[in-house]
Amino acid sequence: MHVTVDVKGEDTYELELEAVAGAGDGSATNSDTADAPPTYADLLREVDLSPHEVSVLVDGRPVPEDQPVESDHVTVLRLIKGG
């Protein structure tokens, strides 16, 4: 599935969910975890953002980062920016 990740006020990323699923962070220790569908946290990792600094919205509503991706368009709002 093709997913558009729109980081408000910044960039828009076009990702293939299958590629995100295969990327992982290397911490999977069993086949059940390795076969799990990609989550919104996985999408954030792909665009170099932390779940601690953003909110993920689908259709204008926040979604938990550990929920499997079920939408083809995701909006990301930064909660912390600048320095």
PDB file of N, CA and C in Angstrom:
ATOM      1  N   MET A   1       0.846  -1.181   0.000  1.00  0.00           N
ATOM      2  CA  MET A   1       0.000   0.000   0.000  1.00  0.00           C
ATOM      3  C   MET A   1       0.889   1.240   0.000  1.00  0.00           C
ATOM      4  N   HIS A   2       0.470   2.227  -0.742  1.00  0.00           N
ATOM      5  CA  HIS A   2       1.166   3.499  -0.835  1.00  0.00           C
ATOM      6  C   HIS A   2       0.624   4.423   0.259  1.00  0.00           C
ATOM      7  N   VAL A   3       1.521   5.056   1.045  1.00  0.00           N
ATOM      8  CA  VAL A   3       1.106   5.931   2.136  1.00  0.00           C
ATOM      9  C   VAL A   3       1.771   7.297   1.970  1.00  0.00           C
ATOM     10  N   THR A   4       0.976   8.355   2.083  1.00  0.00           N
ATOM     11  CA  THR A   4       1.489   9.717   2.064  1.00  0.00           C
ATOM     12  C   THR A   4       1.579  10.206   3.502  1.00  0.00           C
ATOM     13  N   VAL A   5       2.771  10.640   3.905  1.00  0.00           N
ATOM     14  CA  VAL A   5       2.983  11.186   5.244  1.00  0.00           C
ATOM     15  C   VAL A   5       3.235  12.678   5.080  1.00  0.00           C
ATOM     16  N   ASP A   6       2.292  13.482   5.536  1.00  0.00           N
ATOM     17  CA  ASP A   6       2.371  14.934   5.411  1.00  0.00           C
ATOM     18  C   ASP A   6       2.782  15.524   6.756  1.00  0.00           C
ATOM     19  N   VAL A   7       4.035  15.990   6.852  1.00  0.00           N
ATOM     20  CA  VAL A   7       4.510  16.649   8.063  1.00  0.00           C
ATOM     21  C   VAL A   7       4.159  18.120   7.894  1.00  0.00           C
ATOM     22  N   LYS A   8       3.149  18.588   8.622  1.00  0.00           N
ATOM     23  CA  LYS A   8       2.625  19.938   8.453  1.00  0.00           C
ATOM     24  C   LYS A   8       3.712  20.994   8.610  1.00  0.00           C
ATOM     25  N   GLY A   9       3.751  21.911   7.639  1.00  0.00           N
ATOM     26  CA  GLY A   9       4.719  22.995   7.660  1.00  0.00           C
ATOM     27  C   GLY A   9       6.106  22.577   7.205  1.00  0.00           C
ATOM     28  N   GLU A  10       6.244  21.315   6.809  1.00  0.00           N
ATOM     29  CA  GLU A  10       7.543  20.810   6.376  1.00  0.00           C
ATOM     30  C   GLU A  10       7.378  20.015   5.090  1.00  0.00           C
ATOM     31  N   ASP A  11       7.836  18.782   5.086  1.00  0.00           N
ATOM     32  CA  ASP A  11       7.847  17.967   3.883  1.00  0.00           C
ATOM     33  C   ASP A  11       6.681  16.990   3.831  1.00  0.00           C
ATOM     34  N   THR A  12       6.455  16.453   2.631  1.00  0.00           N
ATOM     35  CA  THR A  12       5.519  15.370   2.413  1.00  0.00           C
ATOM     36  C   THR A  12       6.308  14.196   1.865  1.00  0.00           C
ATOM     37  N   TYR A  13       6.074  13.022   2.429  1.00  0.00           N
ATOM     38  CA  TYR A  13       6.805  11.816   2.042  1.00  0.00           C
ATOM     39  C   TYR A  13       5.839  10.817   1.438  1.00  0.00           C
ATOM     40  N   GLU A  14       6.298  10.144   0.405  1.00  0.00           N
ATOM     41  CA  GLU A  14       5.542   9.075  -0.234  1.00  0.00           C
ATOM     42  C   GLU A  14       6.259   7.768   0.103  1.00  0.00           C
ATOM     43  N   LEU A  15       5.598   6.877   0.836  1.00  0.00           N
ATOM     44  CA  LEU A  15       6.224   5.639   1.287  1.00  0.00           C
ATOM     45  C   LEU A  15       5.424   4.429   0.827  1.00  0.00           C
ATOM     46  N   GLU A  16       6.137   3.342   0.586  1.00  0.00           N
ATOM     47  CA  GLU A  16       5.486   2.059   0.312  1.00  0.00           C
ATOM     48  C   GLU A  16       5.461   1.282   1.618  1.00  0.00           C
ATOM     49  N   LEU A  17       4.296   0.905   2.062  1.00  0.00           N
ATOM     50  CA  LEU A  17       4.126   0.242   3.346  1.00  0.00           C
ATOM     51  C   LEU A  17       4.905  -1.066   3.416  1.00  0.00           C
ATOM     52  N   GLU A  18       4.995  -1.768   2.300  1.00  0.00           N
ATOM     53  CA  GLU A  18       5.740  -3.022   2.269  1.00  0.00           C
ATOM     54  C   GLU A  18       7.220  -2.777   2.575  1.00  0.00           C
ATOM     55  N   ALA A  19       7.780  -1.677   2.089  1.00  0.00           N
ATOM     56  CA  ALA A  19       9.185  -1.345   2.355  1.00  0.00           C
ATOM     57  C   ALA A  19       9.384  -0.978   3.821  1.00  0.00           C
ATOM     58  N   VAL A  20       8.402  -0.293   4.390  1.00  0.00           N
ATOM     59  CA  VAL A  20       8.470   0.076   5.814  1.00  0.00           C
ATOM     60  C   VAL A  20       8.398  -1.183   6.662  1.00  0.00           C
ATOM     61  N   ALA A  21       7.570  -2.136   6.254  1.00  0.00           N
ATOM     62  CA  ALA A  21       7.410  -3.383   7.000  1.00  0.00           C
ATOM     63  C   ALA A  21       8.719  -4.150   7.044  1.00  0.00           C
ATOM     64  N   GLY A  22       9.468  -4.131   5.968  1.00  0.00           N
ATOM     65  CA  GLY A  22      10.720  -4.869   5.904  1.00  0.00           C
ATOM     66  C   GLY A  22      11.870  -4.175   6.596  1.00  0.00           C
ATOM     67  N   ALA A  23      11.760  -2.868   6.826  1.00  0.00           N
ATOM     68  CA  ALA A  23      12.869  -2.108   7.401  1.00  0.00           C
ATOM     69  C   ALA A  23      13.079  -2.442   8.864  1.00  0.00           C
ATOM     70  N   GLY A  24      12.065  -2.242   9.694  1.00  0.00           N
ATOM     71  CA  GLY A  24      12.165  -2.543  11.132  1.00  0.00           C
ATOM     72  C   GLY A  24      13.338  -1.852  11.781  1.00  0.00           C
ATOM     73  N   ASP A  25      13.525  -2.123  13.075  1.00  0.00           N
ATOM     74  CA  ASP A  25      14.653  -1.523  13.785  1.00  0.00           C
ATOM     75  C   ASP A  25      15.641  -2.572  14.245  1.00  0.00           C
ATOM     76  N   GLY A  26      15.451  -3.816  13.799  1.00  0.00           N
ATOM     77  CA  GLY A  26      16.379  -4.873  14.164  1.00  0.00           C
ATOM     78  C   GLY A  26      16.138  -5.463  15.537  1.00  0.00           C
ATOM     79  N   SER A  27      15.101  -5.015  16.236  1.00  0.00           N
ATOM     80  CA  SER A  27      14.870  -5.502  17.591  1.00  0.00           C
ATOM     81  C   SER A  27      13.931  -6.710  17.633  1.00  0.00           C
ATOM     82  N   ALA A  28      13.382  -7.103  16.503  1.00  0.00           N
ATOM     83  CA  ALA A  28      12.465  -8.249  16.484  1.00  0.00           C
ATOM     84  C   ALA A  28      13.226  -9.521  16.822  1.00  0.00           C
ATOM     85  N   THR A  29      12.672 -10.294  17.769  1.00  0.00           N
ATOM     86  CA  THR A  29      13.362 -11.506  18.201  1.00  0.00           C
ATOM     87  C   THR A  29      12.632 -12.773  17.804  1.00  0.00           C
ATOM     88  N   ASN A  30      11.378 -12.651  17.331  1.00  0.00           N
ATOM     89  CA  ASN A  30      10.673 -13.847  16.879  1.00  0.00           C
ATOM     90  C   ASN A  30       9.913 -13.553  15.606  1.00  0.00           C
ATOM     91  N   SER A  31       9.457 -14.603  14.940  1.00  0.00           N
ATOM     92  CA  SER A  31       8.805 -14.418  13.639  1.00  0.00           C
ATOM     93  C   SER A  31       7.462 -13.715  13.764  1.00  0.00           C
ATOM     94  N   ASP A  32       6.764 -13.833  14.912  1.00  0.00           N
ATOM     95  CA  ASP A  32       5.492 -13.145  15.077  1.00  0.00           C
ATOM     96  C   ASP A  32       5.686 -11.643  15.016  1.00  0.00           C
ATOM     97  N   THR A  33       6.700 -11.137  15.683  1.00  0.00           N
ATOM     98  CA  THR A  33       6.976  -9.704  15.686  1.00  0.00           C
ATOM     99  C   THR A  33       7.448  -9.257  14.317  1.00  0.00           C
ATOM    100  N   ALA A  34       8.256 -10.080  13.664  1.00  0.00           N
ATOM    101  CA  ALA A  34       8.791  -9.712  12.352  1.00  0.00           C
ATOM    102  C   ALA A  34       7.688  -9.642  11.310  1.00  0.00           C
ATOM    103  N   ASP A  35       6.618 -10.442  11.469  1.00  0.00           N
ATOM    104  CA  ASP A  35       5.528 -10.466  10.510  1.00  0.00           C
ATOM    105  C   ASP A  35       4.416  -9.479  10.858  1.00  0.00           C
ATOM    106  N   ALA A  36       4.554  -8.744  11.941  1.00  0.00           N
ATOM    107  CA  ALA A  36       3.530  -7.796  12.361  1.00  0.00           C
ATOM    108  C   ALA A  36       3.400  -6.680  11.323  1.00  0.00           C
ATOM    109  N   PRO A  37       2.184  -6.180  11.111  1.00  0.00           N
ATOM    110  CA  PRO A  37       2.016  -5.085  10.149  1.00  0.00           C
ATOM    111  C   PRO A  37       2.701  -3.818  10.655  1.00  0.00           C
ATOM    112  N   PRO A  38       3.146  -2.948   9.745  1.00  0.00           N
ATOM    113  CA  PRO A  38       3.802  -1.704  10.153  1.00  0.00           C
ATOM    114  C   PRO A  38       2.849  -0.819  10.954  1.00  0.00           C
ATOM    115  N   THR A  39       3.399  -0.120  11.911  1.00  0.00           N
ATOM    116  CA  THR A  39       2.624   0.794  12.746  1.00  0.00           C
ATOM    117  C   THR A  39       2.921   2.234  12.348  1.00  0.00           C
ATOM    118  N   TYR A  40       2.161   3.158  12.937  1.00  0.00           N
ATOM    119  CA  TYR A  40       2.418   4.573  12.672  1.00  0.00           C
ATOM    120  C   TYR A  40       3.795   4.976  13.206  1.00  0.00           C
ATOM    121  N   ALA A  41       4.267   4.335  14.263  1.00  0.00           N
ATOM    122  CA  ALA A  41       5.622   4.593  14.762  1.00  0.00           C
ATOM    123  C   ALA A  41       6.664   4.194  13.722  1.00  0.00           C
ATOM    124  N   ASP A  42       6.409   3.113  12.979  1.00  0.00           N
ATOM    125  CA  ASP A  42       7.316   2.697  11.907  1.00  0.00           C
ATOM    126  C   ASP A  42       7.383   3.767  10.819  1.00  0.00           C
ATOM    127  N   LEU A  43       6.231   4.361  10.479  1.00  0.00           N
ATOM    128  CA  LEU A  43       6.223   5.451   9.500  1.00  0.00           C
ATOM    129  C   LEU A  43       7.049   6.630   9.999  1.00  0.00           C
ATOM    130  N   LEU A  44       6.878   6.962  11.279  1.00  0.00           N
ATOM    131  CA  LEU A  44       7.645   8.081  11.846  1.00  0.00           C
ATOM    132  C   LEU A  44       9.139   7.810  11.784  1.00  0.00           C
ATOM    133  N   ARG A  45       9.533   6.589  12.079  1.00  0.00           N
ATOM    134  CA  ARG A  45      10.946   6.216  12.027  1.00  0.00           C
ATOM    135  C   ARG A  45      11.498   6.412  10.611  1.00  0.00           C
ATOM    136  N   GLU A  46      10.686   6.083   9.606  1.00  0.00           N
ATOM    137  CA  GLU A  46      11.111   6.223   8.206  1.00  0.00           C
ATOM    138  C   GLU A  46      11.370   7.678   7.819  1.00  0.00           C
ATOM    139  N   VAL A  47      10.692   8.617   8.465  1.00  0.00           N
ATOM    140  CA  VAL A  47      10.881  10.040   8.146  1.00  0.00           C
ATOM    141  C   VAL A  47      11.692  10.753   9.227  1.00  0.00           C
ATOM    142  N   ASP A  48      12.409   9.972  10.033  1.00  0.00           N
ATOM    143  CA  ASP A  48      13.319  10.491  11.068  1.00  0.00           C
ATOM    144  C   ASP A  48      12.635  11.379  12.101  1.00  0.00           C
ATOM    145  N   LEU A  49      11.468  10.950  12.568  1.00  0.00           N
ATOM    146  CA  LEU A  49      10.772  11.655  13.644  1.00  0.00           C
ATOM    147  C   LEU A  49      10.505  10.688  14.789  1.00  0.00           C
ATOM    148  N   SER A  50      10.458  11.227  15.992  1.00  0.00           N
ATOM    149  CA  SER A  50      10.184  10.434  17.180  1.00  0.00           C
ATOM    150  C   SER A  50       8.718  10.577  17.573  1.00  0.00           C
ATOM    151  N   PRO A  51       8.088   9.499  18.030  1.00  0.00           N
ATOM    152  CA  PRO A  51       6.703   9.606  18.504  1.00  0.00           C
ATOM    153  C   PRO A  51       6.560  10.552  19.692  1.00  0.00           C
ATOM    154  N   HIS A  52       7.669  10.855  20.348  1.00  0.00           N
ATOM    155  CA  HIS A  52       7.631  11.743  21.517  1.00  0.00           C
ATOM    156  C   HIS A  52       7.527  13.215  21.124  1.00  0.00           C
ATOM    157  N   GLU A  53       7.808  13.541  19.870  1.00  0.00           N
ATOM    158  CA  GLU A  53       7.802  14.934  19.451  1.00  0.00           C
ATOM    159  C   GLU A  53       6.675  15.285  18.480  1.00  0.00           C
ATOM    160  N   VAL A  54       5.814  14.313  18.154  1.00  0.00           N
ATOM    161  CA  VAL A  54       4.755  14.562  17.177  1.00  0.00           C
ATOM    162  C   VAL A  54       3.445  13.920  17.596  1.00  0.00           C
ATOM    163  N   SER A  55       2.381  14.344  16.928  1.00  0.00           N
ATOM    164  CA  SER A  55       1.085  13.666  16.991  1.00  0.00           C
ATOM    165  C   SER A  55       0.762  13.204  15.588  1.00  0.00           C
ATOM    166  N   VAL A  56       0.256  11.985  15.476  1.00  0.00           N
ATOM    167  CA  VAL A  56      -0.132  11.420  14.185  1.00  0.00           C
ATOM    168  C   VAL A  56      -1.649  11.511  14.070  1.00  0.00           C
ATOM    169  N   LEU A  57      -2.105  12.075  12.946  1.00  0.00           N
ATOM    170  CA  LEU A  57      -3.538  12.248  12.718  1.00  0.00           C
ATOM    171  C   LEU A  57      -3.964  11.506  11.456  1.00  0.00           C
ATOM    172  N   VAL A  58      -5.111  10.870  11.551  1.00  0.00           N
ATOM    173  CA  VAL A  58      -5.751  10.254  10.391  1.00  0.00           C
ATOM    174  C   VAL A  58      -7.161  10.818  10.338  1.00  0.00           C
ATOM    175  N   ASP A  59      -7.512  11.441   9.225  1.00  0.00           N
ATOM    176  CA  ASP A  59      -8.818  12.096   9.072  1.00  0.00           C
ATOM    177  C   ASP A  59      -9.061  13.103  10.193  1.00  0.00           C
ATOM    178  N   GLY A  60      -8.001  13.807  10.603  1.00  0.00           N
ATOM    179  CA  GLY A  60      -8.119  14.852  11.617  1.00  0.00           C
ATOM    180  C   GLY A  60      -8.187  14.361  13.046  1.00  0.00           C
ATOM    181  N   ARG A  61      -8.069  13.065  13.250  1.00  0.00           N
ATOM    182  CA  ARG A  61      -8.143  12.498  14.604  1.00  0.00           C
ATOM    183  C   ARG A  61      -6.827  11.839  14.974  1.00  0.00           C
ATOM    184  N   PRO A  62      -6.376  12.021  16.207  1.00  0.00           N
ATOM    185  CA  PRO A  62      -5.119  11.390  16.632  1.00  0.00           C
ATOM    186  C   PRO A  62      -5.256   9.875  16.689  1.00  0.00           C
ATOM    187  N   VAL A  63      -4.173   9.201  16.327  1.00  0.00           N
ATOM    188  CA  VAL A  63      -4.118   7.742  16.401  1.00  0.00           C
ATOM    189  C   VAL A  63      -2.908   7.341  17.235  1.00  0.00           C
ATOM    190  N   PRO A  64      -3.006   6.236  17.963  1.00  0.00           N
ATOM    191  CA  PRO A  64      -1.852   5.754  18.734  1.00  0.00           C
ATOM    192  C   PRO A  64      -0.737   5.309  17.784  1.00  0.00           C
ATOM    193  N   GLU A  65       0.498   5.600  18.166  1.00  0.00           N
ATOM    194  CA  GLU A  65       1.639   5.268  17.310  1.00  0.00           C
ATOM    195  C   GLU A  65       1.831   3.762  17.163  1.00  0.00           C
ATOM    196  N   ASP A  66       1.335   2.985  18.128  1.00  0.00           N
ATOM    197  CA  ASP A  66       1.526   1.537  18.059  1.00  0.00           C
ATOM    198  C   ASP A  66       0.413   0.820  17.290  1.00  0.00           C
ATOM    199  N   GLN A  67      -0.528   1.582  16.730  1.00  0.00           N
ATOM    200  CA  GLN A  67      -1.620   0.998  15.945  1.00  0.00           C
ATOM    201  C   GLN A  67      -1.120   0.681  14.535  1.00  0.00           C
ATOM    202  N   PRO A  68      -1.550  -0.453  13.963  1.00  0.00           N
ATOM    203  CA  PRO A  68      -1.166  -0.765  12.575  1.00  0.00           C
ATOM    204  C   PRO A  68      -1.691   0.296  11.609  1.00  0.00           C
ATOM    205  N   VAL A  69      -0.927   0.593  10.589  1.00  0.00           N
ATOM    206  CA  VAL A  69      -1.305   1.587   9.591  1.00  0.00           C
ATOM    207  C   VAL A  69      -2.492   1.066   8.787  1.00  0.00           C
ATOM    208  N   GLU A  70      -3.562   1.864   8.751  1.00  0.00           N
ATOM    209  CA  GLU A  70      -4.774   1.480   8.024  1.00  0.00           C
ATOM    210  C   GLU A  70      -5.223   2.565   7.056  1.00  0.00           C
ATOM    211  N   SER A  71      -4.436   3.619   6.917  1.00  0.00           N
ATOM    212  CA  SER A  71      -4.826   4.736   6.072  1.00  0.00           C
ATOM    213  C   SER A  71      -3.741   5.007   5.041  1.00  0.00           C
ATOM    214  N   ASP A  72      -4.147   5.542   3.887  1.00  0.00           N
ATOM    215  CA  ASP A  72      -3.159   5.863   2.869  1.00  0.00           C
ATOM    216  C   ASP A  72      -2.698   7.319   2.945  1.00  0.00           C
ATOM    217  N   HIS A  73      -3.244   8.095   3.894  1.00  0.00           N
ATOM    218  CA  HIS A  73      -2.795   9.468   4.102  1.00  0.00           C
ATOM    219  C   HIS A  73      -2.725   9.751   5.595  1.00  0.00           C
ATOM    220  N   VAL A  74      -1.553  10.197   6.041  1.00  0.00           N
ATOM    221  CA  VAL A  74      -1.301  10.461   7.459  1.00  0.00           C
ATOM    222  C   VAL A  74      -0.788  11.884   7.593  1.00  0.00           C
ATOM    223  N   THR A  75      -1.293  12.605   8.569  1.00  0.00           N
ATOM    224  CA  THR A  75      -0.810  13.950   8.861  1.00  0.00           C
ATOM    225  C   THR A  75      -0.022  13.896  10.157  1.00  0.00           C
ATOM    226  N   VAL A  76       1.142  14.533  10.163  1.00  0.00           N
ATOM    227  CA  VAL A  76       1.987  14.548  11.351  1.00  0.00           C
ATOM    228  C   VAL A  76       2.158  16.003  11.794  1.00  0.00           C
ATOM    229  N   LEU A  77       1.846  16.258  13.061  1.00  0.00           N
ATOM    230  CA  LEU A  77       2.019  17.589  13.645  1.00  0.00           C
ATOM    231  C   LEU A  77       3.160  17.555  14.638  1.00  0.00           C
ATOM    232  N   ARG A  78       4.138  18.431  14.434  1.00  0.00           N
ATOM    233  CA  ARG A  78       5.244  18.519  15.381  1.00  0.00           C
ATOM    234  C   ARG A  78       4.763  19.247  16.635  1.00  0.00           C
ATOM    235  N   LEU A  79       5.089  18.680  17.792  1.00  0.00           N
ATOM    236  CA  LEU A  79       4.744  19.308  19.059  1.00  0.00           C
ATOM    237  C   LEU A  79       5.895  20.171  19.559  1.00  0.00           C
ATOM    238  N   ILE A  80       7.100  19.830  19.124  1.00  0.00           N
ATOM    239  CA  ILE A  80       8.317  20.533  19.535  1.00  0.00           C
ATOM    240  C   ILE A  80       9.085  20.896  18.271  1.00  0.00           C
ATOM    241  N   LYS A  81       9.495  22.153  18.165  1.00  0.00           N
ATOM    242  CA  LYS A  81      10.247  22.571  16.985  1.00  0.00           C
ATOM    243  C   LYS A  81      11.183  23.705  17.379  1.00  0.00           C
ATOM    244  N   GLY A  82      12.305  23.739  16.696  1.00  0.00           N
ATOM    245  CA  GLY A  82      13.242  24.840  16.930  1.00  0.00           C
ATOM    246  C   GLY A  82      14.229  24.511  18.021  1.00  0.00           C
ATOM    247  N   GLY A  83      14.960  25.526  18.422  1.00  0.00           N
ATOM    248  CA  GLY A  83      15.978  25.263  19.433  1.00  0.00           C
ATOM    249  C   GLY A  83      16.365  26.490  20.170  1.00  0.00           C
TER     250      GLY A  83
END
